[in-house]
Coordinates of C-alpha atoms and ligand atoms in Angstrom, one line a residue:
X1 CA 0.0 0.0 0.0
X2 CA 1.3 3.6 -1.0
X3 CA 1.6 6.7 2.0
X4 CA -0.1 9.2 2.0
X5 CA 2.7 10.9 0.2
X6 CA 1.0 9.3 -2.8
X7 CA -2.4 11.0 -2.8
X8 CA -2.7 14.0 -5.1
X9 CA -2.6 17.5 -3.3
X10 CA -5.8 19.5 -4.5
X11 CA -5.3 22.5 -7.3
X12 CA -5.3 25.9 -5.7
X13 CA -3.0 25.5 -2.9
X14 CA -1.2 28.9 -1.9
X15 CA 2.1 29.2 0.5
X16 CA 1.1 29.6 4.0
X17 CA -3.0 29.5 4.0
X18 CA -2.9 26.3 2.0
X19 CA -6.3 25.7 0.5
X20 CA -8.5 27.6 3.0
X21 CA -8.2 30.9 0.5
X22 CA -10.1 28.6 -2.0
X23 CA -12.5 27.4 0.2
X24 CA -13.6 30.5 2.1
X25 CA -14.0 31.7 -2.0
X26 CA -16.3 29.1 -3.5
X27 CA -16.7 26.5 -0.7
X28 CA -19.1 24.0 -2.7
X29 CA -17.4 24.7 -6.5
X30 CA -14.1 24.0 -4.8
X31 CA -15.3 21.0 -3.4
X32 CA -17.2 19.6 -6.3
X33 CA -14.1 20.1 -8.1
X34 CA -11.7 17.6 -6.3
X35 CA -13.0 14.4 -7.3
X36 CA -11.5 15.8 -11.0
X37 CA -8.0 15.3 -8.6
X38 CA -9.1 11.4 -8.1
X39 CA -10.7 9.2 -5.5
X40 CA -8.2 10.4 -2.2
X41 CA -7.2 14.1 -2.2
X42 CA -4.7 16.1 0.1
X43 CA -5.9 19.8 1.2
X44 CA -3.7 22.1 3.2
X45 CA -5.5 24.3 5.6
X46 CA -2.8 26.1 7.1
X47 CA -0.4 23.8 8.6
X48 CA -2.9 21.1 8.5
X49 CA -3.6 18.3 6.1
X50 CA -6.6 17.2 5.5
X51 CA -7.5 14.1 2.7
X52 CA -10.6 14.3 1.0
X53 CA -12.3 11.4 0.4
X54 CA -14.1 11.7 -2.8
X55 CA -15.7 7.8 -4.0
X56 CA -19.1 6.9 -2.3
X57 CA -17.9 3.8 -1.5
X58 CA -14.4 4.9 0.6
X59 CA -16.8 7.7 2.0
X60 CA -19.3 4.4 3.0
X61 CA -16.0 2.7 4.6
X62 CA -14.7 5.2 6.7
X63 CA -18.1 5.8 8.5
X64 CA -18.8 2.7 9.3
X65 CA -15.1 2.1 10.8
X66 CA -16.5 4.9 13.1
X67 CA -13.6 3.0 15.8
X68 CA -10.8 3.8 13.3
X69 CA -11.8 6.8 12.1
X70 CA -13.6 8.6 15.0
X71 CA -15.4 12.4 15.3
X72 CA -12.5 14.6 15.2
X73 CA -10.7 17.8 13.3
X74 CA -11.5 21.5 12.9
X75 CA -15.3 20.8 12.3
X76 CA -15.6 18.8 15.7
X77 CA -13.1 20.6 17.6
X78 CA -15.3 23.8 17.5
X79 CA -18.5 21.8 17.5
X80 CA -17.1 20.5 21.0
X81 CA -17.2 24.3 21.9
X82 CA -20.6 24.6 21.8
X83 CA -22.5 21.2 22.1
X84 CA -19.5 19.4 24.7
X85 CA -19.5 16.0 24.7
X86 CA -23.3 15.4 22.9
X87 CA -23.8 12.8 20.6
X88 CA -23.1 14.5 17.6
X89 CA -19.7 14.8 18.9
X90 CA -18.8 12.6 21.8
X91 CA -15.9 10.2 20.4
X92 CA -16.5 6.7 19.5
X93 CA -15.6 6.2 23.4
X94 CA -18.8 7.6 24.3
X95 CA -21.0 7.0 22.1
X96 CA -23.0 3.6 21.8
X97 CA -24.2 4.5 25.9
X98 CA -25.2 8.0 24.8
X99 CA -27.0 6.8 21.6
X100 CA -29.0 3.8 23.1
X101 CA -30.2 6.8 25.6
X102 CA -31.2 8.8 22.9
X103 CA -33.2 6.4 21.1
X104 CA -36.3 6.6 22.8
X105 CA -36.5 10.0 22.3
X106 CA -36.3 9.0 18.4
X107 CA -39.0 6.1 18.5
X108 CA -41.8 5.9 16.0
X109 CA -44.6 6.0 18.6
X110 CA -43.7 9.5 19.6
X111 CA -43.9 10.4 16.0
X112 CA -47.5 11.4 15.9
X113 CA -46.7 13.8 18.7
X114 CA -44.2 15.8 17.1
X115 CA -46.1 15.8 13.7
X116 CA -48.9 17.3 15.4
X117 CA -46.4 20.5 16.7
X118 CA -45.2 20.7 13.1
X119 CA -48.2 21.2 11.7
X120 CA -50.1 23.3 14.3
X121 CA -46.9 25.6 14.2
X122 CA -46.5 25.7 10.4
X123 CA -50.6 26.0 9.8
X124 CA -49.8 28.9 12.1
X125 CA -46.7 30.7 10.0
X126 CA -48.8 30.1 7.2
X127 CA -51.7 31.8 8.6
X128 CA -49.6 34.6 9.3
X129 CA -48.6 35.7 5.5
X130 CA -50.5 37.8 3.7
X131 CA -51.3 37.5 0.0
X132 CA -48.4 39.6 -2.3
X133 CA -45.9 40.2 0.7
X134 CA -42.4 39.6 0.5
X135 CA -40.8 37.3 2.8
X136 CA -37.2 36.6 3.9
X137 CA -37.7 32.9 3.3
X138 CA -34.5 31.2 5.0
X139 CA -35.6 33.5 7.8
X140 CA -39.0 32.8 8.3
X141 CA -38.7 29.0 7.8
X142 CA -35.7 29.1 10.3
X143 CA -38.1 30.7 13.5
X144 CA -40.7 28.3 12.5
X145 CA -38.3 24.7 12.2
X146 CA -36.5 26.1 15.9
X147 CA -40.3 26.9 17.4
X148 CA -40.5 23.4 16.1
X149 CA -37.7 22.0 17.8
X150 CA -38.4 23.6 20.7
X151 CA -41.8 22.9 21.0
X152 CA -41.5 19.2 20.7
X153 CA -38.4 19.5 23.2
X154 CA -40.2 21.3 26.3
X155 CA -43.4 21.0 25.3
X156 CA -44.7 23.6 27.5
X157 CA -44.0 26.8 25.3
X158 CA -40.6 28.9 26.6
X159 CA -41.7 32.4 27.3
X160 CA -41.3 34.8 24.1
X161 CA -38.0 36.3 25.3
X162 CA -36.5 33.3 25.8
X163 CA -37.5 31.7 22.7
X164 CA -36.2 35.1 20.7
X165 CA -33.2 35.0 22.4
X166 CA -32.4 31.0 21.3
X167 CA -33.4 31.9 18.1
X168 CA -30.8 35.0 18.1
X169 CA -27.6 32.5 19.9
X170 CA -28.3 29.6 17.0
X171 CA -28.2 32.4 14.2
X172 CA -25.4 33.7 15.8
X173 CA -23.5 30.5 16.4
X174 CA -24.3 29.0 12.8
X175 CA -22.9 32.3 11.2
X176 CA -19.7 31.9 13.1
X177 CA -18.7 28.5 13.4
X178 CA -17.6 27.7 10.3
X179 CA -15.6 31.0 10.1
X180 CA -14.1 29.2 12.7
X181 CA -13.5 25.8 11.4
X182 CA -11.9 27.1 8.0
X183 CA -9.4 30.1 9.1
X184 CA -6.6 28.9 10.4
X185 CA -6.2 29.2 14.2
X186 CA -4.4 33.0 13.8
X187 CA -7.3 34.1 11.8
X188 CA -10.0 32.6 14.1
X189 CA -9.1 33.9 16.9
X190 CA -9.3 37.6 15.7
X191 CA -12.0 39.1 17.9
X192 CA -14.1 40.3 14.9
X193 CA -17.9 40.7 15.4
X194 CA -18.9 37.2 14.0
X195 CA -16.6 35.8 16.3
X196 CA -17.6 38.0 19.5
X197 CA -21.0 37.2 18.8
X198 CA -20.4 33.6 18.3
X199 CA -18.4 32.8 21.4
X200 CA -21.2 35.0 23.6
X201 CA -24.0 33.0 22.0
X202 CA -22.3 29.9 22.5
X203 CA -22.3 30.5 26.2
X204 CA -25.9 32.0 26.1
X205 CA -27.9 29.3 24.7
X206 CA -25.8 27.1 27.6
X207 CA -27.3 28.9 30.1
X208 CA -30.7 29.2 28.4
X209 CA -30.9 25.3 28.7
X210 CA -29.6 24.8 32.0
X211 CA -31.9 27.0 33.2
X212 CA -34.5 25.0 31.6
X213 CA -33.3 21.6 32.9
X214 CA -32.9 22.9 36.6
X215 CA -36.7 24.3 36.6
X216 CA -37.6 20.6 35.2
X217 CA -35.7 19.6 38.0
X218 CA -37.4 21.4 40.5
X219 CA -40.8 20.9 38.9
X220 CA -40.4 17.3 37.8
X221 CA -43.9 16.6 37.0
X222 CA -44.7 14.4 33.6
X223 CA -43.5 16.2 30.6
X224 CA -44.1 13.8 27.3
X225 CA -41.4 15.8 25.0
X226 CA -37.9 15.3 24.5
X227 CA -36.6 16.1 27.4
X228 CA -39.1 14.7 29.3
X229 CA -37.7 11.7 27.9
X230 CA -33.7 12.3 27.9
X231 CA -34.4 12.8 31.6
X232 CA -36.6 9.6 32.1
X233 CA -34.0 7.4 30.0
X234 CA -32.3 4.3 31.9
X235 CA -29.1 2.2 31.2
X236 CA -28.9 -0.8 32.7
X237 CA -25.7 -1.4 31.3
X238 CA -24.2 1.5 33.0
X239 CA -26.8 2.6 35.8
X240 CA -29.3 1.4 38.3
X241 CA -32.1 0.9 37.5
X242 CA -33.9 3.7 40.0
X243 CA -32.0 6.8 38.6
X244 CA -31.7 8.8 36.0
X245 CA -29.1 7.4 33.5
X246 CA -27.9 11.3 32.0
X247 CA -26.2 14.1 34.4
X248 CA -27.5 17.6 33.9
X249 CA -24.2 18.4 31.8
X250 CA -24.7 15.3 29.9
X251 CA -28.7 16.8 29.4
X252 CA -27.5 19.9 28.6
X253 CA -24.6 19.0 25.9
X254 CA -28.0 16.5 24.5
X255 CA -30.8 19.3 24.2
X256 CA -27.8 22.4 22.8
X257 CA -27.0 19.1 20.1
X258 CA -30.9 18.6 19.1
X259 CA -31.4 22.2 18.9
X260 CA -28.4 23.6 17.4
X261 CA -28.0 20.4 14.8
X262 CA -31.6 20.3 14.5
X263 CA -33.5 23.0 13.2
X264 CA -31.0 25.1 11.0
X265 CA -30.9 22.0 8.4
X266 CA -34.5 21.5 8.1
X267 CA -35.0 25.4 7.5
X268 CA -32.5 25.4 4.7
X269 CA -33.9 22.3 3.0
X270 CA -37.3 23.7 3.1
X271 CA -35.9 27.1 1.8
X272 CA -34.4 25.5 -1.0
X273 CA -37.0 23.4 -2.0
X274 CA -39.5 26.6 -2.1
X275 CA -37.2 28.2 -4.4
X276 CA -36.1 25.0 -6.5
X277 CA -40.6 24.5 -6.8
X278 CA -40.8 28.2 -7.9
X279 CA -38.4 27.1 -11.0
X280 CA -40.0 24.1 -11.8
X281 CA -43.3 24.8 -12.4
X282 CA -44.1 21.1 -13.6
X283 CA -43.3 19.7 -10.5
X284 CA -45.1 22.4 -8.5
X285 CA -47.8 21.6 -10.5
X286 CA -48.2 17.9 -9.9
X287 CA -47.3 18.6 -5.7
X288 CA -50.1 20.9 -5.7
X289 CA -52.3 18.2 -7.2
X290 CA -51.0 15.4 -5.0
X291 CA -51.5 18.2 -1.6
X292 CA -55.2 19.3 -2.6
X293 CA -55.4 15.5 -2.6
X294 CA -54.4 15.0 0.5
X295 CA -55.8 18.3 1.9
X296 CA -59.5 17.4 0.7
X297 CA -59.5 14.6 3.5
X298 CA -59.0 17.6 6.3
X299 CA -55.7 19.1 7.8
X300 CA -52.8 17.5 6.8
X301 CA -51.3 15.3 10.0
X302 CA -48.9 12.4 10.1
X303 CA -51.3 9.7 8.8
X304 CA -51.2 11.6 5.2
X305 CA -47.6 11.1 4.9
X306 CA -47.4 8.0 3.0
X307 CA -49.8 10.0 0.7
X308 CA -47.8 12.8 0.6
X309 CA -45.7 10.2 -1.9
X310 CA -44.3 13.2 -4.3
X311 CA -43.6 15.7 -1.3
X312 CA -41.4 13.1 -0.1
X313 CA -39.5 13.1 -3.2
X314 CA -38.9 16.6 -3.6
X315 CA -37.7 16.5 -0.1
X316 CA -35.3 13.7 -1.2
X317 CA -34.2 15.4 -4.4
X318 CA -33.3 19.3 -2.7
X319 CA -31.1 17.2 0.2
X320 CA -29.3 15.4 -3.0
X321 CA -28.7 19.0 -4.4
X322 CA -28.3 20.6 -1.3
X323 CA -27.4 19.0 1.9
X324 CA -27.4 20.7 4.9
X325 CA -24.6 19.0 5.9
X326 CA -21.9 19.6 3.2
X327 CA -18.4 19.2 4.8
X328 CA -17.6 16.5 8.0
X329 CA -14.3 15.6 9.6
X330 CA -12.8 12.5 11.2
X331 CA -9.8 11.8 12.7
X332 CA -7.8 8.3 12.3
X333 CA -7.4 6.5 16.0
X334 CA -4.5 4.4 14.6
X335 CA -2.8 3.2 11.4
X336 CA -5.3 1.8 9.2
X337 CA -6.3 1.7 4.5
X338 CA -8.5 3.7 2.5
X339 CA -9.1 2.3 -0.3
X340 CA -4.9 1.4 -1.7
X341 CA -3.3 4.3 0.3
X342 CA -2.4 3.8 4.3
X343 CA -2.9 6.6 6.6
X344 CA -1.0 7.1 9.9
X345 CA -3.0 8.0 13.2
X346 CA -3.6 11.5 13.7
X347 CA -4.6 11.7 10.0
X348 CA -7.6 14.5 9.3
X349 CA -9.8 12.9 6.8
X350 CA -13.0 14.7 5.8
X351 CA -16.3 13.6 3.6
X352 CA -18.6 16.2 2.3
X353 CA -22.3 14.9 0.7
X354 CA -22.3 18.0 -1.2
X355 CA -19.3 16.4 -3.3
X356 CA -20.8 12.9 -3.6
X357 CA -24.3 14.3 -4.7
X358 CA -22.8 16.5 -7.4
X359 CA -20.4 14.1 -9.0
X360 CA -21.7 13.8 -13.2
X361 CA -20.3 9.9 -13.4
X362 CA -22.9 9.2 -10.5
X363 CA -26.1 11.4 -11.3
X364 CA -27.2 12.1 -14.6
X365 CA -27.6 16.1 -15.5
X366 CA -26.5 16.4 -11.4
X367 CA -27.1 19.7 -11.2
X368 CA -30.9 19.8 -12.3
X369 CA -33.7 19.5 -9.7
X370 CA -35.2 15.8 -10.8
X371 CA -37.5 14.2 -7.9
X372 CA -38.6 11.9 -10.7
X373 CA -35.6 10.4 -10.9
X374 CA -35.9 8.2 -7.7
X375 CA -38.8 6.7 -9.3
X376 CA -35.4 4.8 -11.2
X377 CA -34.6 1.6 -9.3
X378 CA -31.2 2.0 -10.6
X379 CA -30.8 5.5 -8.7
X380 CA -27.7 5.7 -7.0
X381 CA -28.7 4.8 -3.7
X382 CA -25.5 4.1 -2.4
X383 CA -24.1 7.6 -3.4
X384 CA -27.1 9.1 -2.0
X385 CA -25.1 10.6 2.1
X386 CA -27.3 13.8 3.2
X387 CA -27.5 12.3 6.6
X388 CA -24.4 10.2 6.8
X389 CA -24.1 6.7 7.5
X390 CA -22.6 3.9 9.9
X391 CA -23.4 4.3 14.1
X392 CA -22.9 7.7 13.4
X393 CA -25.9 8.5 11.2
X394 CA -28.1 11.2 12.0
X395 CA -30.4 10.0 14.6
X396 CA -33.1 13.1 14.0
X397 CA -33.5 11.4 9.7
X398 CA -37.3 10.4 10.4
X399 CA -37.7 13.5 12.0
X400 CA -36.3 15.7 9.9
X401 CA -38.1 14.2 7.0
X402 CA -41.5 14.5 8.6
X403 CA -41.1 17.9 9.7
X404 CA -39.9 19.0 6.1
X405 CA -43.0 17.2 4.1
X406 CA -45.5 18.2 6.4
X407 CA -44.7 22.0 6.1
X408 CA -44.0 21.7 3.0
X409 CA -47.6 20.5 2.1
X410 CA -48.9 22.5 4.5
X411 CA -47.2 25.8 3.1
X412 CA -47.9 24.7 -0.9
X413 CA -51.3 23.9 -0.1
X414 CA -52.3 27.6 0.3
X415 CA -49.2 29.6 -1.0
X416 CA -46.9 29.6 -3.8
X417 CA -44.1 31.8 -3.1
X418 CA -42.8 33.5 -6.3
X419 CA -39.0 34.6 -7.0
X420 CA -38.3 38.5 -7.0
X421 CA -35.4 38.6 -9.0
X422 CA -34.0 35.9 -11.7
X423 CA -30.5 35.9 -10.2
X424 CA -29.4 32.3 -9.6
X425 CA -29.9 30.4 -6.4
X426 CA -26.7 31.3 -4.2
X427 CA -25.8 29.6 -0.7
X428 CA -24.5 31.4 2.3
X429 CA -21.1 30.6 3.9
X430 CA -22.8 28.7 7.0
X431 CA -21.8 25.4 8.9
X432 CA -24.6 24.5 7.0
X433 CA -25.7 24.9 3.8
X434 CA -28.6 27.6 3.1
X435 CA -29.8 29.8 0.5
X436 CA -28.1 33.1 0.6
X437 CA -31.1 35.8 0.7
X438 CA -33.7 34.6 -0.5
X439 CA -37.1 36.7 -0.6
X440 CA -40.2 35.6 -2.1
X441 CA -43.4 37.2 -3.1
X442 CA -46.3 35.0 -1.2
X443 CA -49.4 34.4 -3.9
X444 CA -52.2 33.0 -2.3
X445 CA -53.4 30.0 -3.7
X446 CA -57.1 30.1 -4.9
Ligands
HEM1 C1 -32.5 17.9 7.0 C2 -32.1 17.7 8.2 C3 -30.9 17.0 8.7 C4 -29.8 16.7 8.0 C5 -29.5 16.8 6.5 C6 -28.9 16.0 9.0 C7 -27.6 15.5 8.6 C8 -26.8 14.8 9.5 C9 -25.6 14.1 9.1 C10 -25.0 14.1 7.8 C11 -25.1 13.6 10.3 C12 -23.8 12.8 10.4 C13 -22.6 13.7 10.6 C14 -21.3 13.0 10.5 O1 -21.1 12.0 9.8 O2 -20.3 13.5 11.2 C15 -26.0 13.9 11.3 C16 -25.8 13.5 12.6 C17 -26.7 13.8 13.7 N1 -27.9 14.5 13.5 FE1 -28.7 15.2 11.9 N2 -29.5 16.1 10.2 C18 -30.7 16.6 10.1 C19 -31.6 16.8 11.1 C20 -31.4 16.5 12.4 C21 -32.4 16.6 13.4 C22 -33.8 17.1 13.2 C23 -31.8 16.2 14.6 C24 -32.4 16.1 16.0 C25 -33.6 16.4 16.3 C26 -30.5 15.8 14.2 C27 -29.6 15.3 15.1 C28 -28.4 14.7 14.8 C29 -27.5 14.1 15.8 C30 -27.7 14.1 17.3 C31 -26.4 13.5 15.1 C32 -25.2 12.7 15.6 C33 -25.6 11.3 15.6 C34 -24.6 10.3 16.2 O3 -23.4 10.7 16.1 O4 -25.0 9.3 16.7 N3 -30.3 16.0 12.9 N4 -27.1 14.6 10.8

């Protein structure tokens, strides 16, 4: 097997900042174009080396070998920073405890639950709009997925200030982080105003939920959320069976994880689909067919989902095109082969979906907006990564997916929202991927 000597260093690396000029330019072009460099590619990011892993199936390896090559590097360094030792990032050490605790929080019979919240909350934004105004869409659809996620976290509803003030600290810390995660370390530790406002929110939202946890404490009672359920959870593996299996720091780091990693995706994805729809009037035709199908039986709720066949599609189709989740990093644990190269411990290795999903020798026309084409058996399945894969999938998938085809049906079945200007869809340099201003003229469907 060949060092890592052998794999090709990326095009566009400059003396000193390495790479990172290139990626703080174009993020997502610069990565789509490495696969061009071949299946393994070096980056420099400052000092640092990072290979790229660009072939679905080497991408597939190293996230199931989550042992080997465990949650580490710039991405999870500052991740640790604001969501400790959660499950997103605890390392591999950690892990299979915290996720089995999880899991009930995740189970299909609480599904109905949270599907309800989703739709009374987006039946509500959509109440709200008024016929020919122009709305900040990634805006508007980020307060309504975080009311989501906090609804169906502490059921009881957070006073107003409270919930504004979350809302500020996640805006805050998505804008900064990944500032943080691709200047090298001189750079991010500049105390410019997306950093300020990023480190206070970090410590903010902290103290919002512990202040949440400790009046659950004191007010124990039976809350059937989220949290009620993270504080309920048992281990027998690794507690008795009387007490409560997570600490409050282990609470807190959980609920920051849900909320931060949570809401901020599902916002984008449903931005991006609004705006892909608006271009496609074909498809927005037929979803508005299959909706007033759905929405003649009543209010849409989570029985209608399996109805909602097309919705689902879309919703599959805008996280192929754009997932929220673009760019992840690992770190190897010991010695160990990708495909023929061998990689010492310490190695940085990163994956991004965003790469996979764009590649031309695994998705026909890769750039269009096609839900039709996983009607195809012979889809790509396998290149298909928007919520990872391995023990460290996402654990919030189901949700996320019911959340987005619910509003989406329930926004499309009484608005379209119409583009203002023709410019092309742009993303914003965020940890994770969203449209960059977006407004859109609301036209009330008849
Ligand atoms: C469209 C929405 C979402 C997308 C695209 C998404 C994507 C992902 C991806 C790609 C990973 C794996 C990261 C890696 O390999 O390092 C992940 C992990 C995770 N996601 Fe999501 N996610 C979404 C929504 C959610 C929601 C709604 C929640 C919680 C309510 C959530 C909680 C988590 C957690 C806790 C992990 C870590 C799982 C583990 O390590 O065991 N995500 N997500």
């Amino acid at each position: 097997m060949d060092g890592i000597a052998s794999v090709p260093l990326a095009a566009g690396c400059v003396p000193l900042l390495g790479h990172a000029p290139a990626l703080i330019r174009d993020p997502l072009r610069f990565v789509a174009s490495l696969p061009a460099d071949g299946a393994l590619v070096r980056l420099r990011l400052g000092p640092r080396t990072v290979v790229m892993v660009c072939d679905p199936d080497l991408v597939r390896h190293v996230l199931v070998h989550d042992e080997t090559f465990d949650k580490g590097g710039p991405l999870f360094e500052r991740l640790r920073e604001v969501l400790g030792n959660g499950l997103g990032t605890c390392p591999h050490s950690l892990h299979r405890r915290q996720r089995r605790l999880c899991r009930p929080a995740f189970d299909g019979e609480r599904f109905p639950g949270y599907a309800a919240a989703m739709t009374d909350l987006t039946e509500e934004t959509a109440d709200s709009w008024r016929d020919g105004r122009v709305i900040d869409v990634p805006a508007e659809l980020t307060t309504l997925t975080a009311r989501v996620a906090l609804a169906t976290m502490f059921s009881a509803s957070l006073p107003v200030p409270v919930t504004r003030e979350m809302l500020r600290d996640l805006g805050d810390i998505m804008g900064g982080l990944i500032r943080q995660v691709i200047a090298p370390a001189p750079l991010a530790r500049l105390p410019t105003p997306s950093a300020r406002r990023y480190r206070r929110a970090r410590t903010h939202l902290r103290r919002s939920v512990e202040a949440i946890i400790a009046a659950r404490r004191r007010d124990p009672g039976r809350h059937d959320d989220l949290l009620g359920t993270l504080m309920a959870a048992h281990d027998p593996e690794t507690a008795p069976q009387d007490g409560p299996a997570l600490s409050d720091e282990e609470l807190t780091d959980e609920v920051v994880t849900f909320f931060v990693t949570g809401a901020d995706p599902i916002a984008g994805t449903l931005a991006f689909t609004l705006a892909l729809l608006a271009r496609a009037p074909d498809v927005e035709r037929r979803l508005h067919e299959e909706v007033d199908r759905v929405r003649a039986q009543g209010p849409v709720t989570f029985e209608h989902l399996p109805a909602l066949e097309l919705a689902g599609r879309v919703i599959t189709e805008t996280l192929r095109l754009y997932p929220p989740g673009w760019l992840f990093t690992r770190t190897l644990t010991a010695d160990s082969g990708i495909g023929a190269v061998r990689l010492p411990a310490g190695t940085m290795v990163a994956y991004s979906p965003y790469l996979i999903h764009r590649r031309p020798d695994l998705y026909e026309a890769p750039d269009d907006f096609r839900p039709d084409r996983w009607l195809d058996p012979l889809a790509p399945r396998n290149a298909y990564l928007p919520f990872g894969a391995g023990a460290r999938m996402c654990i919030g998938e189901r949700f996320a997916r019911t959340e987005a085809v619910l509003a989406l049906a329930a926004i499309t079945a009484r608005w379209r929202l119409l583009p203002v200007t023709d410019r092309p869809l742009r993303c914003a340099l965020s940890t994770t991927l969203r449209p960059a201003h977006l407004p859109m003229r609301l036209a009330e469907r008849s």
